[in-house]
Amino acid sequence: MLVMATVTACSDASSDPSESARSVQPSATTSNSREPAPSSAPSPPSSTTPAQLTLGRHSELATGLDAPWGLTFLPDGSALVSERLTGRIMRVPRTGGDPELVGLVPDVAQSAEGGLLGLATSPTFESDRTVFAYVSALPTNRVVALEIAEDFDAVTQTDVLLDGIATSDRHHGGRLRIGPDGHLWITTGDAFEPSNAADRDTLNGKILRIALDGSVPEDNPSSSAIYSVGHRNVQGITFGPDGTAFASELGDSQWDEVNVITGDADYGWPTSEGSEGDFGQDPIFEFPTEDASPSGIAYAGGSVWMAALRGQRLWQLPVAGDQPAGSPVPHMIERYGRIRTVEVAPDGSLWLITSNTDGVSAAFGGLPPRSGDDRILRVELVPAE
Ligand SMILES: [Ca+2]
């Protein structure tokens, strides 16, 4: 049984955008009082007290990116960033600076929310020079392997690991992460056809898990790449220190979700949204869509950090093992506009991608870009006072 922490925050659009690292609690917070069921899972390391970190200094690493979306670190500490609409992969130096063009991913199809999306670096990059990418394309979306040239001046597609993910104008999912199991986890969307999410014969509205050669792991819950079902549009996935998989999901009009992902579970869409409705696995956190509309997530220091588009903030979600360990804390509300992606750098800081050049007509509260958009920010994590 999962404990549910429900946040019903009022819109705080009037809050002062110049104030950083706000730790105001949502105006109304309720927690389910049920005791968590006894679990045979090991407790998380006691050396990390949940929510003991907060945001420290912010600095700007790069500017002028065009609708950036995915970010993955390389062994040298630099990062590759995908540009959704141009299909370009850019490289940002470890200490920041002008993004440099690495190359173009072939056959990227633009749409309202599609294009070149998530990136994930091969664990053996130094020998295979491989980065995986989620590409919305025709006739279907796909996950590909890309070889990055030694001089970072070319991108070559070397393999298609998975295709057959139905495409559409919206709801592509698109995040990739290599799990502690060594497999590639892929988030998809319902392709704007809600019934896809409940249909176990489609790859849409799912969380998928494949081996790095594209094969289906023997311990997947089905004989396909499908790991969990009943998702509307999942754009974030991360893993806690005990291997717990967390995923962020864009709700329809009421509730965004953060779920703990277990094999073969159904997360309820389209029958239920958030914890409403009695079908499907409940989320561990939920948010009014105007406060979140989440994209990427990353775990660090006892919290899942969640990038919010329409909510224009970074959410801190305290967790312990697979349970919530406190109420969500919003940071940097409206300070940088929409936030697309958060990743943990090798030095333990967070790197954020803003998403203000995504088009003012973009879903989830598109904004006119400000000077320098879109940018990559570095945010230190420091002990809370
Ligand atoms: Ca759900």
Short mmCIF file of C-alpha atoms and ligand atoms in Angstrom, two decimals:
data_model
loop_
_atom_site.label_atom_id
_atom_site.label_comp_id
_atom_site.label_asym_id
_atom_site.label_seq_id
_atom_site.Cartn_x
_atom_site.Cartn_y
_atom_site.Cartn_z
CA MET A 1 0.00 0.00 0.00
CA LEU A 2 1.23 3.44 -0.85
CA VAL A 3 0.70 6.44 1.33
CA MET A 4 -0.68 9.35 -0.59
CA ALA A 5 0.28 12.91 0.13
CA THR A 6 -2.14 15.18 -1.59
CA VAL A 7 -1.37 18.79 -2.24
CA THR A 8 -4.16 21.11 -3.14
CA ALA A 9 -2.33 24.35 -3.61
CA CYS A 10 -4.05 27.47 -4.83
CA SER A 11 -2.52 29.21 -7.77
CA ASP A 12 0.33 31.36 -6.62
CA ALA A 13 0.76 33.24 -9.85
CA SER A 14 0.88 36.48 -7.90
CA SER A 15 3.90 35.43 -5.89
CA ASP A 16 7.04 37.49 -6.19
CA PRO A 17 9.11 36.03 -9.01
CA SER A 18 12.28 37.72 -7.75
CA GLU A 19 12.36 35.65 -4.63
CA SER A 20 14.35 32.50 -5.10
CA ALA A 21 14.16 29.18 -3.35
CA ARG A 22 10.81 29.82 -1.86
CA SER A 23 9.82 27.23 0.66
CA VAL A 24 6.26 28.33 1.17
CA GLN A 25 3.97 25.45 1.74
CA PRO A 26 0.98 25.06 -0.51
CA SER A 27 -1.99 26.82 0.99
CA ALA A 28 -3.72 23.64 1.93
CA THR A 29 -2.01 20.34 2.50
CA THR A 30 -3.65 17.14 3.49
CA SER A 31 -1.98 13.88 4.12
CA ASN A 32 -3.57 10.54 4.20
CA SER A 33 -3.38 9.30 7.76
CA ARG A 34 -3.19 5.65 6.86
CA GLU A 35 -0.12 3.93 8.19
CA PRO A 36 2.06 2.48 5.49
CA ALA A 37 1.78 -1.25 5.24
CA PRO A 38 4.73 -3.22 6.56
CA SER A 39 7.17 -3.65 3.77
CA SER A 40 9.81 -6.23 3.20
CA ALA A 41 11.80 -3.70 1.22
CA PRO A 42 14.97 -2.51 2.94
CA SER A 43 14.85 0.95 4.47
CA PRO A 44 16.73 3.70 2.68
CA PRO A 45 20.14 4.62 4.05
CA SER A 46 19.68 6.42 7.36
CA SER A 47 22.60 8.69 6.55
CA THR A 48 20.33 10.73 4.30
CA THR A 49 17.57 12.48 6.14
CA PRO A 50 14.84 13.32 3.67
CA ALA A 51 14.41 16.96 2.70
CA GLN A 52 17.61 18.04 4.40
CA LEU A 53 18.78 19.82 1.27
CA THR A 54 17.50 22.96 -0.34
CA LEU A 55 18.57 25.13 -3.25
CA GLY A 56 21.75 27.15 -3.00
CA ARG A 57 23.39 29.44 -5.51
CA HIS A 58 21.99 29.63 -9.04
CA SER A 59 24.22 30.29 -12.02
CA GLU A 60 23.69 30.40 -15.75
CA LEU A 61 25.63 27.87 -17.81
CA ALA A 62 24.31 28.43 -21.31
CA THR A 63 21.82 30.58 -23.20
CA GLY A 64 20.28 30.78 -26.65
CA LEU A 65 19.07 27.22 -27.02
CA ASP A 66 16.10 26.57 -29.29
CA ALA A 67 13.38 24.53 -27.55
CA PRO A 68 15.82 22.33 -25.61
CA TRP A 69 14.31 19.16 -24.11
CA GLY A 70 16.63 16.30 -23.06
CA LEU A 71 19.95 16.50 -21.23
CA THR A 72 22.47 13.79 -20.49
CA PHE A 73 25.93 14.02 -18.96
CA LEU A 74 29.05 12.56 -20.54
CA PRO A 75 31.95 11.07 -18.58
CA ASP A 76 33.95 14.31 -18.97
CA GLY A 77 31.25 16.30 -17.15
CA SER A 78 29.96 18.09 -20.21
CA ALA A 79 26.36 17.56 -21.24
CA LEU A 80 24.54 16.83 -24.46
CA VAL A 81 21.25 18.67 -24.94
CA SER A 82 18.57 17.87 -27.50
CA GLU A 83 16.71 20.62 -29.32
CA ARG A 84 13.19 19.38 -29.88
CA LEU A 85 12.29 21.25 -33.06
CA THR A 86 15.64 21.53 -34.84
CA GLY A 87 16.65 17.92 -34.13
CA ARG A 88 20.09 19.16 -33.15
CA ILE A 89 22.28 17.78 -30.38
CA MET A 90 24.28 20.50 -28.66
CA ARG A 91 27.14 20.12 -26.19
CA VAL A 92 27.43 22.34 -23.14
CA PRO A 93 30.87 22.47 -21.47
CA ARG A 94 31.20 21.23 -17.90
CA THR A 95 31.72 24.76 -16.62
CA GLY A 96 29.23 26.36 -19.00
CA GLY A 97 29.71 28.45 -22.14
CA ASP A 98 28.37 28.62 -25.65
CA PRO A 99 26.56 25.44 -26.68
CA GLU A 100 28.39 23.76 -29.56
CA LEU A 101 26.62 21.90 -32.33
CA VAL A 102 27.47 18.19 -32.32
CA GLY A 103 25.14 17.07 -35.08
CA LEU A 104 21.68 16.50 -36.37
CA VAL A 105 19.53 13.46 -35.59
CA PRO A 106 18.02 12.17 -38.84
CA ASP A 107 14.33 12.14 -39.70
CA VAL A 108 12.96 13.99 -36.70
CA ALA A 109 9.30 14.89 -37.22
CA GLN A 110 8.10 18.14 -35.69
CA SER A 111 4.72 18.43 -34.05
CA ALA A 112 3.14 20.45 -31.27
CA GLU A 113 4.98 18.47 -28.64
CA GLY A 114 7.11 16.12 -30.69
CA GLY A 115 10.59 16.17 -32.15
CA LEU A 116 13.90 15.17 -30.64
CA LEU A 117 13.12 14.44 -27.00
CA GLY A 118 14.98 12.47 -24.32
CA LEU A 119 18.65 11.49 -24.27
CA ALA A 120 20.56 8.91 -22.22
CA THR A 121 24.28 8.20 -22.29
CA SER A 122 25.50 4.63 -22.63
CA PRO A 123 27.18 3.38 -19.44
CA THR A 124 30.10 2.39 -21.68
CA PHE A 125 30.23 5.67 -23.62
CA GLU A 126 34.01 5.91 -23.46
CA SER A 127 34.31 2.78 -25.61
CA ASP A 128 31.11 2.85 -27.68
CA ARG A 129 30.51 6.64 -27.98
CA THR A 130 26.77 5.84 -27.80
CA VAL A 131 23.89 8.01 -26.68
CA PHE A 132 20.27 6.85 -26.87
CA ALA A 133 17.53 9.21 -28.04
CA TYR A 134 13.75 9.26 -28.18
CA VAL A 135 12.66 10.61 -31.56
CA SER A 136 9.16 11.43 -32.64
CA ALA A 137 9.09 10.43 -36.25
CA LEU A 138 7.03 9.01 -39.09
CA PRO A 139 5.41 6.57 -39.32
CA THR A 140 6.03 5.93 -35.61
CA ASN A 141 8.09 7.28 -32.76
CA ARG A 142 11.29 5.38 -32.01
CA VAL A 143 14.23 5.00 -29.70
CA VAL A 144 17.57 5.05 -31.47
CA ALA A 145 21.25 4.60 -30.73
CA LEU A 146 23.50 7.44 -31.85
CA GLU A 147 27.26 7.42 -32.18
CA ILE A 148 28.94 10.66 -31.16
CA ALA A 149 32.13 11.41 -33.11
CA GLU A 150 35.40 11.64 -31.18
CA ASP A 151 35.64 15.36 -31.90
CA PHE A 152 31.99 15.95 -31.02
CA ASP A 153 31.35 17.16 -34.56
CA ALA A 154 29.00 14.49 -35.91
CA VAL A 155 26.10 12.28 -34.91
CA THR A 156 25.49 8.97 -36.68
CA GLN A 157 22.43 6.82 -36.10
CA THR A 158 23.69 3.26 -35.63
CA ASP A 159 20.59 1.38 -34.52
CA VAL A 160 16.85 1.57 -33.95
CA LEU A 161 16.26 -0.11 -30.61
CA LEU A 162 12.49 0.20 -30.61
CA ASP A 163 9.83 1.61 -32.89
CA GLY A 164 6.08 1.26 -33.21
CA ILE A 165 5.25 3.89 -30.61
CA ALA A 166 2.28 5.62 -32.25
CA THR A 167 2.89 9.27 -33.01
CA SER A 168 0.54 12.22 -32.97
CA ASP A 169 0.62 15.98 -32.53
CA ARG A 170 0.74 15.70 -28.74
CA HIS A 171 1.39 13.26 -25.88
CA HIS A 172 4.64 11.62 -26.91
CA GLY A 173 6.13 11.06 -23.46
CA GLY A 174 9.78 10.96 -24.46
CA ARG A 175 12.03 10.69 -21.41
CA LEU A 176 14.80 8.09 -21.28
CA ARG A 177 16.82 6.88 -18.32
CA ILE A 178 19.10 3.93 -17.78
CA GLY A 179 18.01 2.28 -14.56
CA PRO A 180 20.10 0.71 -11.82
CA ASP A 181 19.22 -2.59 -13.53
CA GLY A 182 21.24 -1.48 -16.56
CA HIS A 183 18.17 -1.38 -18.79
CA LEU A 184 16.75 1.54 -20.74
CA TRP A 185 13.49 2.91 -19.35
CA ILE A 186 11.30 4.81 -21.81
CA THR A 187 8.25 6.92 -21.04
CA THR A 188 5.49 7.28 -23.61
CA GLY A 189 2.20 9.16 -23.97
CA ASP A 190 -1.23 8.10 -25.09
CA ALA A 191 -0.78 9.80 -28.50
CA PHE A 192 -3.84 11.90 -27.63
CA GLU A 193 -5.96 8.75 -27.77
CA PRO A 194 -6.82 7.96 -24.13
CA SER A 195 -7.88 4.39 -24.78
CA ASN A 196 -4.29 3.58 -25.79
CA ALA A 197 -3.21 3.85 -22.17
CA ALA A 198 -5.34 0.92 -21.06
CA ASP A 199 -4.64 -1.17 -24.17
CA ARG A 200 -1.90 -3.67 -23.38
CA ASP A 201 -1.34 -4.23 -27.09
CA THR A 202 0.03 -0.74 -27.73
CA LEU A 203 3.27 0.89 -26.59
CA ASN A 204 1.48 4.19 -25.93
CA GLY A 205 0.51 5.43 -22.50
CA LYS A 206 3.12 3.13 -20.99
CA ILE A 207 6.44 2.93 -19.27
CA LEU A 208 8.70 0.66 -21.31
CA ARG A 209 11.87 -1.20 -20.38
CA ILE A 210 14.33 -2.69 -22.84
CA ALA A 211 17.91 -3.91 -22.82
CA LEU A 212 20.51 -1.66 -24.40
CA ASP A 213 20.56 -3.86 -27.50
CA GLY A 214 16.80 -3.35 -27.93
CA SER A 215 15.81 -6.81 -26.69
CA VAL A 216 13.08 -7.41 -24.11
CA PRO A 217 14.50 -8.30 -20.67
CA GLU A 218 13.43 -11.77 -19.52
CA ASP A 219 12.05 -10.39 -16.28
CA ASN A 220 9.73 -7.86 -17.90
CA PRO A 221 6.16 -8.47 -16.71
CA SER A 222 5.05 -9.22 -20.26
CA SER A 223 6.77 -10.60 -23.32
CA SER A 224 6.93 -7.07 -24.71
CA ALA A 225 8.72 -3.86 -23.75
CA ILE A 226 5.72 -2.84 -21.64
CA TYR A 227 6.51 -2.44 -17.94
CA SER A 228 3.51 -0.48 -16.63
CA VAL A 229 0.25 0.72 -18.15
CA GLY A 230 -2.48 3.33 -17.69
CA HIS A 231 -0.38 6.47 -18.18
CA ARG A 232 -1.53 9.64 -19.95
CA ASN A 233 1.74 11.40 -20.77
CA VAL A 234 4.87 10.60 -18.78
CA GLN A 235 7.82 12.97 -19.32
CA GLY A 236 9.93 12.19 -16.26
CA ILE A 237 11.50 9.09 -14.72
CA THR A 238 14.16 8.66 -12.05
CA PHE A 239 15.37 6.14 -9.49
CA GLY A 240 15.90 6.42 -5.76
CA PRO A 241 18.95 4.99 -3.97
CA ASP A 242 17.11 1.73 -3.21
CA GLY A 243 16.10 1.36 -6.87
CA THR A 244 12.55 2.72 -6.50
CA ALA A 245 11.34 4.00 -9.87
CA PHE A 246 9.48 7.32 -9.80
CA ALA A 247 7.65 8.81 -12.80
CA SER A 248 5.97 12.18 -13.34
CA GLU A 249 2.80 12.29 -15.41
CA LEU A 250 0.88 15.14 -16.98
CA GLY A 251 -2.77 15.00 -16.01
CA ASP A 252 -5.63 16.16 -18.17
CA SER A 253 -7.32 19.15 -16.55
CA GLN A 254 -7.12 18.49 -12.82
CA TRP A 255 -4.33 16.38 -11.37
CA ASP A 256 -0.74 15.81 -12.31
CA GLU A 257 0.89 12.79 -10.72
CA VAL A 258 4.10 11.37 -9.39
CA ASN A 259 3.89 7.60 -9.25
CA VAL A 260 6.06 4.81 -7.90
CA ILE A 261 6.37 2.39 -10.79
CA THR A 262 6.00 -1.32 -10.23
CA GLY A 263 5.94 -4.00 -12.89
CA ASP A 264 2.60 -4.73 -14.55
CA ALA A 265 0.72 -2.13 -12.49
CA ASP A 266 -2.06 -0.04 -14.04
CA TYR A 267 -1.93 3.66 -13.14
CA GLY A 268 -5.53 4.30 -14.03
CA TRP A 269 -5.70 6.56 -17.08
CA PRO A 270 -8.17 7.13 -18.69
CA THR A 271 -10.53 5.80 -16.01
CA SER A 272 -8.99 7.87 -13.24
CA GLU A 273 -6.89 11.03 -12.94
CA GLY A 274 -4.80 11.61 -9.85
CA SER A 275 -6.20 9.77 -6.85
CA GLU A 276 -9.76 10.38 -8.00
CA GLY A 277 -11.61 7.31 -9.11
CA ASP A 278 -11.24 3.87 -7.64
CA PHE A 279 -9.36 2.25 -10.49
CA GLY A 280 -5.62 1.98 -10.77
CA GLN A 281 -2.59 2.56 -8.60
CA ASP A 282 -2.74 5.87 -6.71
CA PRO A 283 0.02 8.44 -7.14
CA ILE A 284 2.27 9.25 -4.16
CA PHE A 285 2.07 12.97 -4.95
CA GLU A 286 -0.45 14.90 -6.96
CA PHE A 287 -0.67 18.54 -8.04
CA PRO A 288 -3.27 20.82 -9.58
CA THR A 289 -2.24 21.09 -13.22
CA GLU A 290 -1.81 24.88 -12.99
CA ASP A 291 0.86 24.40 -10.32
CA ALA A 292 2.84 21.74 -12.11
CA SER A 293 2.33 20.24 -15.58
CA PRO A 294 5.52 18.29 -14.95
CA SER A 295 8.21 17.23 -17.36
CA GLY A 296 11.57 15.86 -16.15
CA ILE A 297 12.42 14.55 -12.69
CA ALA A 298 15.66 13.56 -10.95
CA TYR A 299 16.46 12.15 -7.51
CA ALA A 300 19.08 13.73 -5.25
CA GLY A 301 19.60 13.93 -1.50
CA GLY A 302 16.32 12.53 -0.20
CA SER A 303 14.09 14.29 -2.71
CA VAL A 304 12.72 13.88 -6.17
CA TRP A 305 13.17 17.22 -7.99
CA MET A 306 10.50 17.93 -10.60
CA ALA A 307 10.55 20.45 -13.44
CA ALA A 308 7.20 22.17 -13.93
CA LEU A 309 6.08 23.80 -17.20
CA ARG A 310 2.82 25.60 -16.55
CA GLY A 311 3.71 25.84 -12.85
CA GLN A 312 6.99 27.64 -13.73
CA ARG A 313 8.87 26.19 -10.78
CA LEU A 314 11.02 23.40 -9.48
CA TRP A 315 9.21 21.11 -7.06
CA GLN A 316 11.06 19.32 -4.27
CA LEU A 317 9.32 16.09 -3.28
CA PRO A 318 10.74 14.52 -0.10
CA VAL A 319 10.80 10.73 -0.32
CA ALA A 320 12.10 7.82 1.74
CA GLY A 321 12.22 4.52 -0.07
CA ASP A 322 8.99 4.32 -2.04
CA GLN A 323 7.02 6.60 0.28
CA PRO A 324 6.51 10.35 0.52
CA ALA A 325 8.47 11.81 3.44
CA GLY A 326 6.94 15.29 3.58
CA SER A 327 4.92 17.82 1.66
CA PRO A 328 6.07 19.08 -1.73
CA VAL A 329 8.10 22.31 -1.60
CA PRO A 330 7.99 24.74 -4.54
CA HIS A 331 11.15 26.62 -5.55
CA MET A 332 11.96 29.51 -7.92
CA ILE A 333 8.32 30.19 -8.79
CA GLU A 334 8.12 32.13 -12.09
CA ARG A 335 11.77 33.14 -11.78
CA TYR A 336 12.92 31.46 -14.99
CA GLY A 337 9.60 30.66 -16.65
CA ARG A 338 8.73 27.12 -17.61
CA ILE A 339 11.17 24.41 -16.59
CA ARG A 340 11.48 21.36 -18.81
CA THR A 341 14.24 19.24 -17.42
CA VAL A 342 16.22 18.64 -14.24
CA GLU A 343 19.24 16.38 -14.05
CA VAL A 344 21.84 15.69 -11.36
CA ALA A 345 25.35 16.63 -12.50
CA PRO A 346 28.41 14.56 -11.61
CA ASP A 347 29.32 17.17 -8.98
CA GLY A 348 25.94 16.77 -7.26
CA SER A 349 24.42 20.05 -8.43
CA LEU A 350 21.20 20.25 -10.44
CA TRP A 351 21.15 21.37 -14.05
CA LEU A 352 17.86 22.77 -15.27
CA ILE A 353 16.56 23.44 -18.77
CA THR A 354 14.06 26.26 -19.24
CA SER A 355 11.31 25.91 -21.84
CA ASN A 356 10.20 29.35 -22.98
CA THR A 357 11.08 29.06 -26.69
CA ASP A 358 8.76 26.10 -27.05
CA GLY A 359 6.13 28.35 -28.66
CA VAL A 360 3.71 30.72 -26.96
CA SER A 361 0.93 28.49 -28.17
CA ALA A 362 2.53 25.48 -26.51
CA ALA A 363 0.38 23.46 -24.22
CA PHE A 364 0.79 23.98 -20.51
CA GLY A 365 0.96 27.75 -20.38
CA GLY A 366 3.33 28.81 -23.13
CA LEU A 367 5.19 32.05 -22.52
CA PRO A 368 6.89 34.65 -24.69
CA PRO A 369 10.62 33.96 -24.45
CA ARG A 370 12.76 36.41 -22.52
CA SER A 371 16.20 37.58 -23.56
CA GLY A 372 18.67 34.70 -23.51
CA ASP A 373 16.09 31.94 -23.57
CA ASP A 374 16.30 29.11 -23.49
CA ARG A 375 18.95 28.60 -20.89
CA ILE A 376 20.64 25.97 -18.80
CA LEU A 377 21.02 26.76 -15.13
CA ARG A 378 23.15 25.19 -12.46
CA VAL A 379 21.72 25.11 -8.96
CA GLU A 380 23.70 23.98 -5.95
CA LEU A 381 22.06 21.79 -3.34
CA VAL A 382 22.94 22.86 0.19
CA PRO A 383 21.91 21.77 3.68
CA ALA A 384 18.65 23.37 4.77
CA GLU A 385 18.95 25.90 7.62
CA CA B 1 -2.97 7.81 -12.68
#
